[in-house]
PDB file of C-alpha atoms in Angstrom:
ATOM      1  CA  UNK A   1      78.368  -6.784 -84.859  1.00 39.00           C
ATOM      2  CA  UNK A   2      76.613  -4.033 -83.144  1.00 41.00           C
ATOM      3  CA  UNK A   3      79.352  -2.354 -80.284  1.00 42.00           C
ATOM      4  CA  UNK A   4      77.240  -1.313 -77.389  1.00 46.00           C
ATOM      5  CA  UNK A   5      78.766   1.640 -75.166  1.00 46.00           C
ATOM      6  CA  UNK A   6      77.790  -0.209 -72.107  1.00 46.00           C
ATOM      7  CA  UNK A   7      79.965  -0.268 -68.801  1.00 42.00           C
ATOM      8  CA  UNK A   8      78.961  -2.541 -66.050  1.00 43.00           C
ATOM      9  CA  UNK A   9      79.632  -1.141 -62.562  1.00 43.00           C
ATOM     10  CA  UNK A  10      82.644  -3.741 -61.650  1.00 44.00           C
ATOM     11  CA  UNK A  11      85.623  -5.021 -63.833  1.00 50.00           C
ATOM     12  CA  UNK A  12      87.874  -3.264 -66.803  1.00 56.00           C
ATOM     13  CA  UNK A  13      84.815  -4.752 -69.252  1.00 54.00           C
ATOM     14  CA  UNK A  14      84.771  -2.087 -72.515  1.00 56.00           C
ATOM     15  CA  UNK A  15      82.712  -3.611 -75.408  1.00 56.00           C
ATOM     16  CA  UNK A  16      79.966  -5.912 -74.881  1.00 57.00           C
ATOM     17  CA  UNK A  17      79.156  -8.109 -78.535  1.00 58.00           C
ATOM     18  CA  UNK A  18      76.799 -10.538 -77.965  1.00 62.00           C
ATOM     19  CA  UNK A  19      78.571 -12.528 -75.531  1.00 66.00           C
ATOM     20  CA  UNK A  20      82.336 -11.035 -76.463  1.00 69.00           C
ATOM     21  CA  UNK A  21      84.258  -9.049 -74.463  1.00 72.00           C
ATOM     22  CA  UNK A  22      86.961  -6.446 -74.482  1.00 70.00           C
ATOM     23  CA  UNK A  23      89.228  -6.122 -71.082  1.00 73.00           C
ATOM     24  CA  UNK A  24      91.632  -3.457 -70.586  1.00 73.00           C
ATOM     25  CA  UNK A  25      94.626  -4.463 -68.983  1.00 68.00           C
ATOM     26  CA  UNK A  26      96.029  -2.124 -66.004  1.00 71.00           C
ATOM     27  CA  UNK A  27      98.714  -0.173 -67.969  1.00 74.00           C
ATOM     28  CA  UNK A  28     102.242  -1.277 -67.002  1.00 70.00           C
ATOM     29  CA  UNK A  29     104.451   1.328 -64.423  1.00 73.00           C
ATOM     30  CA  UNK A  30     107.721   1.760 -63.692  1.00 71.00           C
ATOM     31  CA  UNK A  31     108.890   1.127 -59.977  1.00 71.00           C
ATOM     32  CA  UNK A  32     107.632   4.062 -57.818  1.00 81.00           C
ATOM     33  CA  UNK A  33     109.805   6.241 -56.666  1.00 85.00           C
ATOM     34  CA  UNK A  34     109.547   8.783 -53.652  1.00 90.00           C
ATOM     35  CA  UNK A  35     108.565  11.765 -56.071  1.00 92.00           C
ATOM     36  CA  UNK A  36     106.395  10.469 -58.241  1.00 94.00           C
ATOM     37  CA  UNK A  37     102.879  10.676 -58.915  1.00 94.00           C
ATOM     38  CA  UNK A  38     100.469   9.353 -61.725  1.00 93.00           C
ATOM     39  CA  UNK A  39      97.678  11.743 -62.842  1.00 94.00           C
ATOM     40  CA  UNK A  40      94.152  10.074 -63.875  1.00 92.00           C
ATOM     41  CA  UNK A  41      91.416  11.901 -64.988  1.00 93.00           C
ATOM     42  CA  UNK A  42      89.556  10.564 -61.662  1.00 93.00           C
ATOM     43  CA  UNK A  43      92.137  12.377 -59.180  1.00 88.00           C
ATOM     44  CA  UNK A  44      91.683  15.204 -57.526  1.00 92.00           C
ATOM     45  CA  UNK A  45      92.887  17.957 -58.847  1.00 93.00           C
ATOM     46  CA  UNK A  46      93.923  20.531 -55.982  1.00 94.00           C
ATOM     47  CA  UNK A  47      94.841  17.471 -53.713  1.00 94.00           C
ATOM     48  CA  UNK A  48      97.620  16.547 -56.119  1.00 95.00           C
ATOM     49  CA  UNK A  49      98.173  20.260 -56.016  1.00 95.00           C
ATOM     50  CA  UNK A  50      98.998  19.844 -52.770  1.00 94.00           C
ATOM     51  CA  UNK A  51     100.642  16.673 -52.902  1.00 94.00           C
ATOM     52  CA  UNK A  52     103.434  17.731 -55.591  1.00 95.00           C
ATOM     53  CA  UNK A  53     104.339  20.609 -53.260  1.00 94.00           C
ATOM     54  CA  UNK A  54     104.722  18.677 -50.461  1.00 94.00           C
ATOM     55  CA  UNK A  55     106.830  16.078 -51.727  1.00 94.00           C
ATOM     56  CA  UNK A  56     108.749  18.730 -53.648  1.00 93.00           C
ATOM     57  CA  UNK A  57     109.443  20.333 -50.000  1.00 91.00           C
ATOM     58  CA  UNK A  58     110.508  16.838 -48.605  1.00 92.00           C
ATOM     59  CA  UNK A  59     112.002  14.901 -51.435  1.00 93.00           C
ATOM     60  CA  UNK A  60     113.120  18.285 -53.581  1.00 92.00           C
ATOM     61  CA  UNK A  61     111.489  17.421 -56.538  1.00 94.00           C
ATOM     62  CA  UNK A  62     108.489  15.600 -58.035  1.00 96.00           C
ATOM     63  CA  UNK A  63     107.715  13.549 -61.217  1.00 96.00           C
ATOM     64  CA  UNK A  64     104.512  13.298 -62.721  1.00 96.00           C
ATOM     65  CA  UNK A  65     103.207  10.698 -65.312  1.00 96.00           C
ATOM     66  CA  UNK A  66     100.304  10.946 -67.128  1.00 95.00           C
ATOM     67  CA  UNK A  67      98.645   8.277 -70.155  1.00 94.00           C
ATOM     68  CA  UNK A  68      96.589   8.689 -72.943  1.00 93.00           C
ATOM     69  CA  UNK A  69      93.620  10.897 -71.719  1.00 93.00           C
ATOM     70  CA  UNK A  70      95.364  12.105 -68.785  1.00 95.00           C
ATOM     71  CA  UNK A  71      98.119  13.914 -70.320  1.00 97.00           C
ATOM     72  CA  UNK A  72      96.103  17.154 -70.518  1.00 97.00           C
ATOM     73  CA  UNK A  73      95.558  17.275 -67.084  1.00 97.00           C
ATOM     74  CA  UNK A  74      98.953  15.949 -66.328  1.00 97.00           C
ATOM     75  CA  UNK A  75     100.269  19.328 -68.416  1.00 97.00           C
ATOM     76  CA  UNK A  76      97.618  21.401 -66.241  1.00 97.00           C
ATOM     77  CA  UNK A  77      98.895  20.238 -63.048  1.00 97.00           C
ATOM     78  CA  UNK A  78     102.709  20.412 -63.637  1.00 97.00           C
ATOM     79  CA  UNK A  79     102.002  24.414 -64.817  1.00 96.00           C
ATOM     80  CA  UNK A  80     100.132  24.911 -61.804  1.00 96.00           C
ATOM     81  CA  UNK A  81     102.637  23.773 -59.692  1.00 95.00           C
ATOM     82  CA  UNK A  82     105.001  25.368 -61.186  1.00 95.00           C
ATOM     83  CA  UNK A  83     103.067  28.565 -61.286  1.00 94.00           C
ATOM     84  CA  UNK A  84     102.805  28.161 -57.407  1.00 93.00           C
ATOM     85  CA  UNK A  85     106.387  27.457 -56.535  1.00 91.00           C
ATOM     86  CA  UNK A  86     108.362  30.644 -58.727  1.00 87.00           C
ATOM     87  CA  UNK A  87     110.864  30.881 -60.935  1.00 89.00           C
ATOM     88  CA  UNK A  88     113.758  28.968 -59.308  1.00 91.00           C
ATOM     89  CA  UNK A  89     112.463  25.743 -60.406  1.00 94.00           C
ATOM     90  CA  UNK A  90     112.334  23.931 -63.602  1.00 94.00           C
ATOM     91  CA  UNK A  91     110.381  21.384 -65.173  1.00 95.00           C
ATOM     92  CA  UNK A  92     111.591  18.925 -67.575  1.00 96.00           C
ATOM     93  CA  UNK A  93     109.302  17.161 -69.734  1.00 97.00           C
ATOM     94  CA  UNK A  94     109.741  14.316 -71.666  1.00 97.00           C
ATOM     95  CA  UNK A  95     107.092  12.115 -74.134  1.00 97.00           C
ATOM     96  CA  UNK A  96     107.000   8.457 -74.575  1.00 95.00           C
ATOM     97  CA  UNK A  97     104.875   5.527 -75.920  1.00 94.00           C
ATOM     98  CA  UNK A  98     103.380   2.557 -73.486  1.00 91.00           C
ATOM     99  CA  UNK A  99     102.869  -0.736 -74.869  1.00 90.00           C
ATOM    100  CA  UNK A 100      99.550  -1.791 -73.765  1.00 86.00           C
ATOM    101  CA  UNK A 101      97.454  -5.281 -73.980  1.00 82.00           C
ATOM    102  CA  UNK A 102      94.103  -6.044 -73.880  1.00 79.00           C
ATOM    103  CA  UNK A 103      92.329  -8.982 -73.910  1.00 76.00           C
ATOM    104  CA  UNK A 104      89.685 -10.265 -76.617  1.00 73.00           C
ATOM    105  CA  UNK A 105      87.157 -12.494 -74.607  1.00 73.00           C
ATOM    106  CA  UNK A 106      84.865 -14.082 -77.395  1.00 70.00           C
ATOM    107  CA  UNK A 107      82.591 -17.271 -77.356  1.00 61.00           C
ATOM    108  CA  UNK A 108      84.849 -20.353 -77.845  1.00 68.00           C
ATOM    109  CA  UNK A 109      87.980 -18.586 -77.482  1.00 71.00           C
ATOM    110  CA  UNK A 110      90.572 -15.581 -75.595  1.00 73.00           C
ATOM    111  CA  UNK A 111      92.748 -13.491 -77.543  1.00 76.00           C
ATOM    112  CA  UNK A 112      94.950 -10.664 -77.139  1.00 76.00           C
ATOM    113  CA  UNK A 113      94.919  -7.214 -78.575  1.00 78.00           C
ATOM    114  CA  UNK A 114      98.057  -5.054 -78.131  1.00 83.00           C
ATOM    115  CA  UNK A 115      98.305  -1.076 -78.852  1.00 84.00           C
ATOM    116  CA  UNK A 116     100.783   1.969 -78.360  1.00 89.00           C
ATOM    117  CA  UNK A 117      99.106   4.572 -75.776  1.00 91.00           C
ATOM    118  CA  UNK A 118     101.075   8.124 -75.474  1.00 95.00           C
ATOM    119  CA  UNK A 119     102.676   8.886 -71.776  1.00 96.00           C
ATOM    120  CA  UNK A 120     103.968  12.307 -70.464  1.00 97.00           C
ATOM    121  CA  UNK A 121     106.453  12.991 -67.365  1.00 96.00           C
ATOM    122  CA  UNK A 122     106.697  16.107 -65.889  1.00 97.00           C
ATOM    123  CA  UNK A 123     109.572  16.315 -63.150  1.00 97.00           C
ATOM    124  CA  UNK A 124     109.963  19.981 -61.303  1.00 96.00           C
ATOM    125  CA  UNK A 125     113.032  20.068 -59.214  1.00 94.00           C
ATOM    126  CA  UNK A 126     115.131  23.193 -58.035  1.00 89.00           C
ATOM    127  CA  UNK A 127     118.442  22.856 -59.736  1.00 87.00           C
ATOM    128  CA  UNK A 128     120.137  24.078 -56.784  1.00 84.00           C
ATOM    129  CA  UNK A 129     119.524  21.244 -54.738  1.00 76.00           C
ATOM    130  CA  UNK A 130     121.183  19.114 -57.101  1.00 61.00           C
TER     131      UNK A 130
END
């Protein structure tokens, strides 16, 4: 089986094999809460920027999540913001693993596929507001 890197413009399609394919699921989330944000590689990057100091000014602190790919940027962001907001603040960071499915989409048949993905979360907050 030859694996094509081929993307059509719609859908969570991955793999095309001859008439198989691979879906990604939409990773599973926790609730949202008021501070939170979730980073993608597709975000922009100074609007989140923004965004996290904004809610840190209204809510007094913010939370970001980042998967697989994203955490990079996720790490980026959080120092920036950080950076931009002093000393007084803190950021606690903590790792974790997300359970993710996909499904297997062959010719007679649908099947699923299930795999650990890393996660980050970043939450800044001033402790002197708690």
């Amino acid at each position: 089986m030859d694996v094509e890197g081929e993307r059509p413009p719609t859908g969570r399609t991955r793999y095309k094999m001859d008439k198989a394919f691979l879906r990604k699921r939409v990773p599973p989330r926790a609730p949202k809460e008021e501070g939170d944000i979730y980073v993608t590689n597709k975000s922009n990057f100074k609007g989140q920027i923004s965004q996290c100091t904004k809610l840190i000014e209204s809510v007094g602190y913010v939370c970001m999540h980042g998967l697989g790919a994203a955490i990079p940027r996720t790490i980026n962001l959080a120092l920036q913001v950080k950076e931009k907001l002093g000393e007084r603040f803190i950021m606690d960071v903590k790792t974790s693993t997300v359970r993710i499915t996909d499904d297997f989409e062959g010719l007679d048949e649908m099947t699923e596929s299930k795999r650990d993905n890393s996660a980050i979360h970043v939450r800044i907050y001033n402790p002197e507001d708690s």
